[in-house]
């Protein structure tokens, strides 16, 4: 099904199952420990041996020699694979850096060997006996230093990069009576997902099956096949349950490659869970940014000029953190400049982490908006409302398909009690706490992705959906069951959803908050086909059929749905594809985040007190699951504001705090009351589901809302994330 025109009325609009707060159908499996994760495939691989990954101990250089003799002779050892043993491997399409290093080393903790043994402990002990002699080379690990000479991105292949300009920024900025020019920095972030990268690899002849933890089955399958130099038809990837990914599991990673190589070498299934202390440096991370923002406005607060220039770094051949995305679209203003610089760094590979681009971009832009509002003497809500735009500011004849940012801000302000905020900072005390409120807009683009599914009606009337879509803790099982139930007119309990297997049709996968809308649209497309097949089997001529309560009704005739399968199962397969509506219209999601914090007047520690998000993101398929996405993302936003930072050792080129003891993320005790409100919407330009996504919207803006609340509490502006206590302790208001 190709989606080329705005959606008309369709069966989803009934919203008898879709749009309701359904419980997660995978919930009981997860809470009883019966949902098998990648490392727990005991039935499929009862005799699996254990793999231990050795990571490089230098950031750049080469391995002069490796002595494996002692390790090979250690108890229980079945085999060791290094680059020398592995032979020629290719780099995956989605990998910037190869996943098995040696003799050249590209980054610290790049995998250089897998030790396979009968037990986990034996593999670990033997790995300690491997002797490696390195030749360390000089690398660039200092972003600030590297950005001094870093080129602009955005040029054509092989050509110099360029700025994006509309109007004349410099002259409009210098003529503006009120100006802001400030630089904001965000550190490197780690996905730090609960379930580590984990894989079990099984070879049968030249066919490879890998049980793994991955967000994008087709990408992973293709890249595993490419890496190993085999046809992708010979690779099966299975990932029906994923314990968090946040973008870290969008791509093939070392666990799957090393498990496959290990299993081949020892002739047995091999299971690998990447050791926690390896994860931060071995895998990808969200790159640090340095962002300069300039805003010029009239005295009454109309933005005349806005510039956002961001710099980040990556391995050679990598990409920038696209932190200027939202600044192209969020606020009005005739004179605009955005640009990105990309430095070459020899730190681990930078890549997507939840809301790549907008998450760190909004952390900067939405502090800048707060600072500008203060300069103007305007309320920060009113300043944002004044500069709303209903068209793409760079291409004014392009409208947003839907844009209720103003309503999100105004309704949020009212619900949160924003009028209680004292615009003058450091005025509100509650015992030892300096109390402040902050606001930020939320913004994240919506992406269309092709997505396929297969739907089968069985004799017993049950409907089975198969798609390689993943559920990374988001609720994919549930919203897909809701979609099929709504389309086929059966209860959710009559739908079986099978996910995360490369034997199933290729879906959008889970990423970029595109998963829910696109994967369900693919299921919708397959269900439309199945409805046609049902109609034909049951001998209906009319196209106007009603599927409800297990019956198919047309004219004055009503037949049980299951009768269509009495002669055998009926199967239909299709995928959703898209025309150019996303070019004609700008498809985006919006929201407003409100935060109240207390800053300890004596210690400088910040504690959250209240959070509210109001969102407008198209049809909300399952308000309960969507709320969970929001509160999870808001929690992550608090982490990015107050805690999260991969500390770079600029001498040796690695992230120092590479475990969950050193890399701090919020825990339950850090997070107070969170409220989430969804405005009623249905975006007919997005897809037949009229849905977009919220999984990343929930994060975009939160960091700045926290930072703005901290400023309102203390009167000390911090532009360097995370907002740890030492950054304002010496400037806090004097304690009487
Ligand atoms: Mo998301 S960073 O695209 O999984």
XYZ file of C-alpha atoms and ligand atoms in Angstrom:
740
model
C 0.000 0.000 0.000
C 1.415 3.316 -0.978
C 0.367 6.249 1.164
C 0.230 9.194 -1.215
C -2.834 11.205 -0.157
C -4.024 12.319 3.283
C -5.835 9.453 4.970
C -9.607 9.442 4.705
C -11.882 7.721 7.166
C -10.774 4.149 7.841
C -11.524 1.374 10.366
C -8.872 2.648 12.805
C -10.972 5.788 13.325
C -13.497 3.677 15.233
C -10.948 3.549 18.056
C -12.647 0.680 19.836
C -9.244 -0.919 20.588
C -6.708 1.551 19.198
C -6.360 4.736 21.198
C -7.314 3.030 24.458
C -5.017 2.517 27.438
C -4.453 -1.227 26.961
C -2.166 -3.185 29.257
C 1.045 -4.445 27.697
C 0.450 -7.978 26.432
C 4.105 -8.844 27.031
C 3.875 -7.564 30.599
C 3.082 -10.894 32.295
C 5.864 -12.615 30.342
C 8.370 -9.995 31.403
C 7.334 -9.771 35.029
C 7.367 -13.556 35.434
C 10.739 -13.976 33.758
C 9.285 -16.078 30.959
C 10.087 -13.668 28.136
C 13.422 -15.030 26.935
C 16.113 -12.435 26.295
C 19.030 -13.058 23.952
C 21.317 -14.589 26.570
C 18.592 -16.922 27.872
C 17.959 -19.188 24.879
C 18.683 -22.318 26.933
C 16.247 -24.412 24.904
C 17.661 -23.441 21.516
C 21.298 -23.694 22.617
C 21.519 -26.098 25.579
C 25.222 -26.797 25.024
C 26.366 -23.255 24.400
C 29.936 -22.407 25.309
C 30.776 -19.008 26.805
C 32.587 -16.185 25.098
C 34.550 -13.385 26.733
C 35.473 -10.352 24.640
C 38.897 -8.790 25.042
C 38.923 -5.047 24.378
C 41.933 -3.081 23.186
C 43.855 -1.341 25.953
C 44.961 1.514 23.716
C 42.918 4.080 21.815
C 45.014 4.234 18.676
C 47.943 2.320 17.309
C 48.584 -1.316 16.621
C 49.065 -4.688 18.208
C 52.699 -5.599 17.848
C 52.187 -9.137 19.073
C 49.694 -11.312 20.874
C 50.698 -14.415 22.787
C 47.768 -16.767 23.184
C 49.692 -19.844 24.380
C 48.939 -19.631 28.093
C 45.309 -18.802 27.458
C 44.885 -21.667 25.007
C 46.246 -24.083 27.586
C 44.027 -22.796 30.385
C 41.291 -25.039 31.839
C 38.126 -25.303 29.793
C 39.313 -23.187 26.876
C 37.839 -24.302 23.559
C 39.232 -21.679 21.261
C 40.343 -18.077 20.788
C 39.599 -15.933 17.764
C 41.544 -12.791 16.906
C 41.654 -10.817 13.664
C 44.456 -13.106 12.531
C 42.290 -16.230 12.986
C 39.112 -14.608 11.651
C 40.534 -13.909 8.220
C 38.997 -11.252 6.040
C 36.031 -9.443 7.525
C 34.143 -6.554 5.978
C 32.795 -3.476 7.716
C 29.003 -3.288 8.023
C 27.130 -0.550 6.140
C 25.945 0.980 9.396
C 29.273 0.691 11.222
C 31.790 3.522 11.044
C 34.533 1.422 12.598
C 35.149 -2.287 12.178
C 33.911 -4.445 15.025
C 37.004 -6.671 15.341
C 40.222 -4.696 15.631
C 43.802 -5.801 15.053
C 46.505 -5.355 14.225
C 45.394 -1.715 13.725
C 43.391 -0.342 16.650
C 40.775 2.341 16.028
C 39.556 3.021 19.571
C 39.848 1.969 23.180
C 38.056 -1.290 24.030
C 37.565 -2.134 20.366
C 37.116 -5.919 20.413
C 40.367 -7.683 19.544
C 39.629 -11.270 20.582
C 37.019 -13.650 21.873
C 38.006 -16.385 24.285
C 35.573 -19.324 24.254
C 35.433 -21.782 27.139
C 33.143 -24.317 28.783
C 32.166 -21.852 31.488
C 31.972 -18.109 31.786
C 34.528 -18.116 34.600
C 37.001 -20.172 32.564
C 36.668 -17.819 29.589
C 37.242 -14.830 31.840
C 40.237 -16.394 33.567
C 41.833 -17.411 30.285
C 41.322 -13.933 28.804
C 43.524 -12.641 31.604
C 46.366 -14.849 30.364
C 46.454 -13.370 26.875
C 49.600 -11.273 26.518
C 49.386 -8.305 24.206
C 52.145 -5.960 23.187
C 50.807 -2.671 21.844
C 52.410 0.116 19.920
C 50.550 3.223 20.944
C 50.072 6.053 18.426
C 49.100 9.652 19.061
C 45.397 10.367 18.726
C 43.055 13.343 18.915
C 40.743 13.091 21.911
C 40.076 16.743 22.719
C 36.907 18.040 21.072
C 37.530 21.733 21.839
C 40.996 21.515 20.347
C 39.854 19.558 17.308
C 36.947 21.909 16.598
C 39.354 24.803 16.046
C 40.158 23.412 12.624
C 37.135 21.178 11.973
C 35.417 21.600 8.597
C 31.751 22.345 8.008
C 29.510 19.422 7.097
C 26.687 19.384 4.585
C 28.602 19.597 1.315
C 28.092 17.286 -1.595
C 30.246 14.157 -1.642
C 33.882 15.227 -1.781
C 33.035 18.968 -1.754
C 33.501 21.445 1.100
C 30.674 21.751 3.600
C 28.329 24.684 3.883
C 26.156 26.748 6.152
C 22.394 26.811 5.678
C 21.208 30.371 5.339
C 17.896 32.140 4.918
C 17.869 35.952 4.607
C 20.875 37.768 5.995
C 21.714 36.707 9.510
C 24.686 38.946 10.332
C 23.130 42.273 9.387
C 19.793 41.431 11.019
C 21.535 40.254 14.179
C 23.706 43.341 14.528
C 20.706 45.588 13.918
C 18.573 43.812 16.533
C 18.024 45.880 19.696
C 18.113 42.785 21.930
C 20.799 40.190 21.367
C 22.052 36.953 22.847
C 25.302 35.253 21.930
C 26.114 32.231 24.064
C 27.802 28.864 23.814
C 26.457 25.691 25.382
C 28.166 22.359 25.783
C 26.807 18.848 26.167
C 29.054 15.891 27.061
C 29.320 12.433 25.552
C 26.467 10.202 26.667
C 26.245 6.431 26.983
C 23.059 4.499 26.229
C 23.641 2.510 29.422
C 20.733 0.202 28.665
C 19.813 -2.410 31.256
C 20.292 -5.465 29.049
C 23.861 -5.594 27.748
C 24.698 -6.357 24.136
C 24.148 -10.112 24.039
C 24.078 -12.834 21.400
C 23.995 -16.591 21.024
C 25.283 -17.850 17.679
C 24.495 -21.264 16.224
C 25.889 -22.596 12.951
C 24.221 -25.403 11.027
C 26.500 -26.022 8.067
C 26.849 -22.672 6.362
C 23.694 -21.287 7.956
C 23.954 -18.980 10.912
C 21.266 -18.198 13.484
C 21.924 -15.468 16.020
C 19.660 -14.819 18.982
C 20.502 -11.263 19.806
C 19.317 -7.966 21.238
C 18.833 -5.567 18.373
C 16.423 -2.786 17.378
C 16.674 -3.172 13.577
C 16.536 -6.773 12.405
C 17.032 -6.198 8.677
C 19.953 -3.808 9.190
C 21.562 -6.214 11.636
C 21.053 -9.232 9.415
C 22.441 -7.437 6.371
C 25.467 -6.132 8.228
C 26.237 -9.454 9.922
C 26.141 -11.159 6.523
C 28.277 -8.423 5.002
C 30.785 -8.504 7.859
C 31.203 -12.266 7.568
C 31.148 -12.218 3.752
C 28.130 -14.504 3.354
C 24.722 -14.145 1.672
C 22.136 -12.598 3.954
C 19.712 -15.427 3.149
C 22.035 -17.680 5.170
C 21.717 -15.486 8.262
C 18.762 -15.514 10.616
C 18.569 -12.865 13.306
C 16.089 -13.252 16.155
C 15.397 -10.543 18.717
C 11.861 -10.778 20.083
C 12.654 -9.111 23.435
C 15.073 -6.263 23.960
C 15.976 -4.881 27.366
C 16.517 -1.328 26.204
C 18.458 0.002 23.266
C 18.131 3.800 23.071
C 19.862 3.732 19.699
C 22.831 1.686 20.894
C 21.249 -1.424 19.416
C 20.228 0.109 16.078
C 23.292 -1.474 14.553
C 25.231 -4.710 14.453
C 27.687 -4.706 17.343
C 30.664 -6.779 18.425
C 28.703 -9.279 20.554
C 26.960 -10.770 17.497
C 30.075 -10.826 15.331
C 32.253 -12.304 18.063
C 29.646 -14.926 18.973
C 29.409 -15.967 15.305
C 33.194 -16.151 14.917
C 33.573 -17.999 18.213
C 30.853 -20.508 17.389
C 32.385 -21.222 14.017
C 35.837 -21.709 15.519
C 34.777 -24.179 18.229
C 31.964 -25.934 16.351
C 29.440 -25.254 19.090
C 26.870 -22.610 19.899
C 28.524 -19.690 21.702
C 26.885 -17.123 23.943
C 28.325 -13.700 24.566
C 27.111 -10.970 26.868
C 29.342 -7.983 26.481
C 30.947 -7.254 29.823
C 29.427 -4.116 31.344
C 32.792 -2.318 31.730
C 33.405 -2.761 27.987
C 30.106 -1.324 26.838
C 30.753 2.412 26.998
C 33.956 2.346 24.974
C 33.306 -0.690 22.795
C 29.942 0.473 21.479
C 28.613 3.768 20.172
C 27.754 6.829 22.226
C 26.032 10.175 21.781
C 28.794 12.589 20.818
C 29.580 15.670 22.892
C 28.673 19.020 21.353
C 29.684 22.635 21.553
C 26.869 24.854 20.330
C 26.934 28.592 19.729
C 23.540 30.242 19.542
C 22.826 33.822 18.594
C 19.360 35.340 18.696
C 18.417 38.903 17.800
C 14.932 40.255 18.516
C 12.897 43.427 18.473
C 12.104 45.021 21.836
C 8.704 43.388 21.844
C 10.253 39.961 21.393
C 9.916 39.130 17.693
C 12.938 37.096 16.611
C 14.621 38.765 13.632
C 17.769 36.678 13.460
C 18.664 33.247 14.768
C 21.865 31.253 14.342
C 22.778 27.852 15.691
C 26.241 26.482 15.001
C 27.147 23.105 16.442
C 30.391 21.210 16.569
C 30.943 17.561 17.401
C 33.470 14.871 16.653
C 33.613 11.315 15.420
C 35.902 8.651 14.058
C 37.090 9.154 10.461
C 34.140 8.542 8.140
C 31.563 9.199 10.855
C 28.870 11.841 11.061
C 28.017 14.900 13.137
C 25.558 15.117 16.004
C 22.794 16.953 14.138
C 22.048 19.349 16.981
C 20.729 22.160 14.764
C 17.756 20.183 13.351
C 15.089 21.804 15.515
C 16.433 25.320 15.097
C 15.562 25.126 11.420
C 11.908 24.607 12.242
C 10.934 25.556 15.757
C 10.720 29.353 15.814
C 9.905 32.100 13.345
C 12.426 34.659 12.150
C 13.307 35.852 8.653
C 17.106 35.695 8.968
C 18.563 32.327 9.825
C 21.828 30.460 9.930
C 22.529 26.876 10.917
C 25.717 24.903 10.485
C 27.625 21.950 11.833
C 31.307 21.220 12.120
C 32.683 17.732 12.414
C 36.066 17.056 13.975
C 37.947 13.803 13.621
C 38.372 12.208 17.042
C 39.891 8.890 17.970
C 37.400 8.290 20.737
C 34.937 5.401 20.264
C 32.403 5.713 17.451
C 29.727 8.371 17.930
C 26.270 7.528 16.687
C 22.549 7.719 17.382
C 21.250 7.895 20.924
C 17.586 8.549 21.702
C 16.509 11.662 19.777
C 19.872 12.055 18.081
C 20.249 15.707 17.135
C 17.244 17.198 18.828
C 18.026 15.942 22.337
C 21.332 17.808 22.720
C 20.199 20.536 20.303
C 17.188 21.387 22.433
C 19.355 21.335 25.557
C 21.125 24.359 24.090
C 18.392 26.133 22.135
C 15.883 26.053 24.951
C 18.288 27.573 27.473
C 19.025 30.261 24.892
C 15.305 30.978 24.576
C 15.074 31.289 28.361
C 18.017 33.689 28.464
C 16.551 35.729 25.642
C 13.164 35.955 27.334
C 14.882 37.307 30.435
C 16.774 39.919 28.415
C 13.482 40.996 26.871
C 11.706 41.038 30.215
C 9.201 38.591 28.782
C 7.709 35.465 30.240
C 9.468 32.488 28.603
C 6.113 30.926 27.677
C 4.917 34.161 26.075
C 8.233 34.614 24.220
C 7.897 31.158 22.664
C 4.247 31.703 21.807
C 5.074 34.995 20.138
C 7.615 33.306 17.891
C 5.512 30.334 16.876
C 5.357 29.590 13.173
C 2.836 27.506 11.287
C 5.136 27.179 8.275
C 8.683 25.943 7.708
C 10.628 29.181 8.296
C 13.175 28.271 5.606
C 10.477 27.399 3.043
C 7.396 29.413 3.969
C 5.044 27.687 1.531
C 5.513 24.417 3.419
C 3.069 24.052 6.259
C 3.324 21.789 9.249
C 0.843 18.940 8.916
C -0.129 19.776 12.478
C 1.417 22.053 15.019
C -0.090 22.662 18.427
C 3.014 23.931 20.189
C 1.197 27.009 21.468
C -1.577 24.956 22.987
C 0.959 22.636 24.623
C 2.717 25.622 26.180
C -0.421 27.412 27.295
C -2.251 24.383 28.578
C 0.898 23.231 30.332
C 1.424 26.622 31.953
C -2.097 26.593 33.254
C -1.975 23.027 34.582
C 1.446 23.481 36.148
C 0.618 26.692 37.960
C 3.211 28.612 35.978
C 1.774 31.914 37.217
C 3.211 31.047 40.640
C 6.736 31.362 39.236
C 8.694 34.431 40.255
C 10.396 35.746 37.117
C 13.185 37.129 39.260
C 15.510 34.229 40.097
C 16.565 33.100 43.572
C 13.484 34.494 45.294
C 11.653 31.371 46.406
C 12.732 29.379 49.451
C 11.292 26.256 50.990
C 13.409 25.540 54.051
C 16.887 24.745 52.825
C 15.708 24.548 49.246
C 15.982 27.273 46.647
C 12.952 26.569 44.483
C 12.634 27.311 40.787
C 10.457 26.566 37.787
C 11.543 26.071 34.200
C 9.899 25.535 30.854
C 11.075 24.329 27.473
C 9.412 23.476 24.213
C 9.590 19.890 22.999
C 10.112 19.189 19.331
C 11.053 16.130 17.319
C 10.595 15.392 13.648
C 8.494 12.504 12.430
C 9.981 10.098 9.921
C 8.212 7.858 7.423
C 9.691 4.384 7.041
C 8.606 1.490 4.865
C 7.222 -1.309 6.992
C 5.871 -4.755 6.169
C 3.790 -7.393 7.930
C 2.087 -10.720 7.329
C -1.327 -11.424 8.835
C -3.006 -14.807 9.000
C -6.569 -15.710 9.927
C -6.784 -19.214 11.366
C -9.683 -21.642 11.492
C -10.249 -20.948 15.176
C -10.745 -17.284 14.352
C -7.393 -16.221 15.781
C -5.356 -13.638 13.924
C -1.565 -14.006 13.771
C 0.673 -11.046 12.930
C 4.277 -11.586 11.897
C 6.749 -8.784 11.309
C 10.426 -8.275 12.094
C 9.459 -5.207 14.145
C 11.098 -5.178 17.570
C 9.731 -4.305 20.994
C 12.512 -2.548 22.871
C 10.374 -2.086 25.940
C 8.107 0.337 24.129
C 4.905 -1.651 23.645
C 5.174 -2.779 20.014
C 3.483 -6.114 20.757
C 0.516 -4.321 22.222
C -0.061 -1.604 19.632
C 0.340 -4.131 16.823
C -2.253 -6.375 18.465
C -4.525 -3.344 18.868
C -4.141 -2.483 15.185
C -4.923 -6.003 13.970
C -7.823 -6.310 16.410
C -9.325 -3.020 15.237
C -8.905 -3.876 11.575
C -10.230 -7.437 11.780
C -12.959 -6.774 14.321
C -11.730 -9.222 16.949
C -10.702 -8.713 20.571
C -7.024 -8.175 21.304
C -6.989 -11.521 23.074
C -7.657 -13.192 19.701
C -4.485 -11.733 18.191
C -1.049 -13.366 18.408
C 1.860 -11.069 17.649
C 5.209 -12.495 16.589
C 8.087 -10.060 16.333
C 11.795 -9.665 15.888
C 12.664 -12.488 13.496
C 14.331 -12.027 10.114
C 12.078 -14.807 8.779
C 9.206 -12.298 8.998
C 8.516 -9.371 6.660
C 10.879 -6.418 7.020
C 9.461 -3.629 9.189
C 10.464 -0.101 10.094
C 12.201 -1.453 13.189
C 12.550 0.503 16.407
C 14.328 3.832 16.240
C 13.913 7.541 15.820
C 10.415 7.392 17.367
C 9.337 6.063 13.960
C 8.616 2.530 15.142
C 5.088 2.728 16.483
C 3.477 4.703 13.677
C 5.200 2.987 10.772
C 5.098 -0.583 12.064
C 1.375 -0.336 12.829
C 0.775 1.277 9.426
C 2.442 -1.775 7.879
C 0.131 -4.044 9.868
C -2.778 -1.879 8.732
C -1.741 -2.400 5.103
C -1.527 -6.187 5.542
C -4.909 -6.206 7.295
C -6.501 -4.281 4.420
C -5.331 -7.094 2.147
C -6.555 -9.747 4.549
C -9.967 -8.073 4.712
C -10.140 -8.252 0.922
C -9.238 -11.949 0.999
C -11.865 -12.568 3.683
C -14.515 -10.739 1.653
C -13.714 -12.827 -1.380
C -13.772 -16.121 0.551
C -17.084 -15.232 2.129
C -18.569 -14.180 -1.197
C -19.166 -10.515 -0.435
C -19.263 -8.204 -3.428
C -19.481 -4.943 -1.543
C -16.313 -3.133 -0.577
C -18.232 -1.541 2.318
C -17.867 -4.255 4.920
C -17.947 -3.897 8.650
C -15.589 -6.092 10.661
C -16.757 -6.108 14.273
C -17.332 -8.560 17.134
C -15.902 -11.445 15.113
C -18.494 -10.922 12.379
C -18.221 -9.587 8.868
C -21.284 -7.619 7.839
C -22.248 -6.247 4.451
C -25.702 -5.243 3.299
C -28.103 -7.402 5.310
C -25.729 -10.354 5.486
C -23.518 -11.166 8.473
C -20.995 -14.040 8.591
C -18.573 -15.171 11.279
C -15.044 -14.018 10.434
C -13.645 -17.455 11.252
C -15.747 -19.005 8.482
C -13.391 -17.373 6.000
C -10.675 -19.746 7.266
C -12.764 -22.883 7.510
C -11.131 -24.289 4.380
C -7.652 -23.358 5.621
C -5.730 -20.378 6.945
C -5.930 -17.137 5.017
C -2.724 -15.140 4.811
C -2.056 -11.667 3.475
C 1.191 -9.732 3.336
C 1.832 -6.113 2.471
C 3.856 -3.132 3.473
C 3.265 0.538 3.864
C 5.244 2.782 1.564
C 5.110 6.525 1.252
C 4.728 9.144 -1.431
C 5.772 12.742 -0.970
C 3.382 14.047 1.684
C 6.368 14.437 4.013
C 7.931 16.813 1.481
C 4.749 18.794 0.912
C 4.152 19.060 4.640
C 6.541 19.195 7.552
C 5.697 16.257 9.830
C 6.788 16.943 13.386
C 5.770 16.349 16.980
C 5.471 19.004 19.652
C 5.218 19.415 23.348
C 6.037 21.527 26.359
C 7.986 20.461 29.426
C 7.502 22.101 32.806
C 9.819 21.379 35.708
C 10.107 22.475 39.324
C 13.383 21.893 41.132
C 14.836 22.521 44.536
C 18.509 23.404 44.816
C 19.990 22.793 48.227
C 21.148 26.218 49.379
C 23.963 24.648 51.416
C 25.282 21.880 49.145
C 24.204 22.983 45.662
C 22.591 19.613 44.958
C 19.557 19.789 42.672
C 16.473 17.669 43.318
C 13.452 17.412 41.046
C 10.133 18.332 42.635
C 7.558 18.097 39.819
C 7.457 17.482 36.083
C 4.722 17.935 33.502
C 4.727 17.272 29.785
C 1.937 18.278 27.403
C 2.307 16.698 23.974
C 0.732 16.918 20.550
C 1.994 14.036 18.453
C -0.813 12.771 16.266
C -3.076 9.929 17.320
C -1.869 8.253 20.485
C -2.239 4.535 19.777
C -2.114 3.450 23.404
C -2.140 6.246 25.977
C -0.835 3.941 28.691
C 2.199 2.753 26.727
C 2.753 6.269 25.369
C 2.720 7.695 28.890
C 5.333 5.122 29.873
C 7.471 6.223 26.931
C 7.102 9.817 28.040
C 7.976 9.306 31.687
C 10.948 7.150 30.705
C 12.170 9.823 28.325
C 11.579 12.589 30.875
C 13.634 10.577 33.364
C 16.394 10.285 30.785
C 16.164 14.046 30.297
C 16.747 14.576 33.999
C 19.812 12.352 33.686
C 21.180 14.447 30.842
C 20.535 17.647 32.780
C 21.987 16.662 36.122
C 24.136 13.541 35.926
C 25.074 11.921 32.659
C 28.572 12.474 31.372
C 31.139 10.154 29.894
C 34.357 11.611 31.272
C 37.025 11.734 28.579
C 40.618 10.936 29.421
C 42.242 13.273 26.916
C 45.683 11.747 27.411
C 44.838 8.117 26.719
C 41.621 8.574 24.772
C 38.869 6.720 26.544
C 35.747 7.172 28.619
C 36.906 6.740 32.198
C 33.587 6.064 33.934
C 32.707 3.038 31.841
C 30.338 1.212 34.153
C 27.114 1.913 36.005
C 28.992 2.863 39.167
C 30.697 5.775 37.433
C 28.168 6.659 34.756
C 25.266 7.984 36.738
C 21.674 7.783 35.563
C 18.560 8.636 37.568
C 16.993 6.036 39.827
C 13.462 6.010 41.179
C 14.457 8.066 44.209
C 15.609 10.889 41.926
C 12.285 11.226 40.136
C 9.233 12.783 41.766
C 5.726 13.212 40.443
C 5.529 13.175 36.651
C 2.408 14.091 34.755
C 1.821 13.583 31.033
C -1.001 15.044 28.947
C -1.661 14.207 25.305
C -3.682 16.646 23.228
C -6.236 15.005 21.020
C -4.915 14.808 17.475
C -5.006 12.623 14.393
C -2.498 13.489 11.659
C -3.984 12.411 8.339
C -0.822 13.475 6.456
C 1.409 11.063 8.396
C -0.023 7.608 7.684
C -3.328 5.681 7.807
C -2.942 5.278 11.573
C -2.812 9.118 11.769
C -0.114 8.576 14.377
C 3.386 9.897 14.900
C 5.583 9.066 17.882
C 6.485 10.185 21.391
C 9.441 8.025 22.411
C 11.946 10.770 21.704
C 9.690 13.806 22.017
C 9.553 13.007 25.724
C 13.291 13.673 26.001
C 13.591 16.732 23.765
C 13.608 19.885 25.856
C 13.604 18.238 29.281
C 17.275 18.965 29.952
C 16.791 22.660 29.241
C 13.584 22.824 31.291
C 15.568 21.462 34.242
C 18.447 23.877 33.579
C 16.036 26.802 33.349
C 14.398 25.751 36.611
C 17.808 25.559 38.295
C 18.579 29.080 37.068
C 15.228 30.330 38.303
C 16.022 28.769 41.683
C 19.565 30.094 42.025
C 20.169 32.996 39.662
C 23.310 31.222 38.447
C 23.247 30.329 34.774
C 25.057 27.117 33.844
C 25.595 26.499 30.120
C 27.707 23.405 30.492
C 25.871 20.112 31.034
C 25.470 18.249 33.288
C 24.515 20.762 35.987
C 26.555 19.263 38.781
C 26.853 21.110 42.058
C 30.428 22.375 41.657
C 29.357 24.469 38.687
C 27.295 26.834 40.839
C 28.154 26.142 44.472
C 30.504 29.129 44.847
C 27.954 31.506 43.338
C 24.776 30.472 45.150
C 22.899 33.136 47.099
C 24.477 33.908 50.452
C 22.860 31.941 53.228
C 21.794 34.208 56.045
Mo 16.865 5.782 18.304
S 18.551 6.785 18.760
O 16.882 6.083 16.589
O 16.993 4.174 18.683
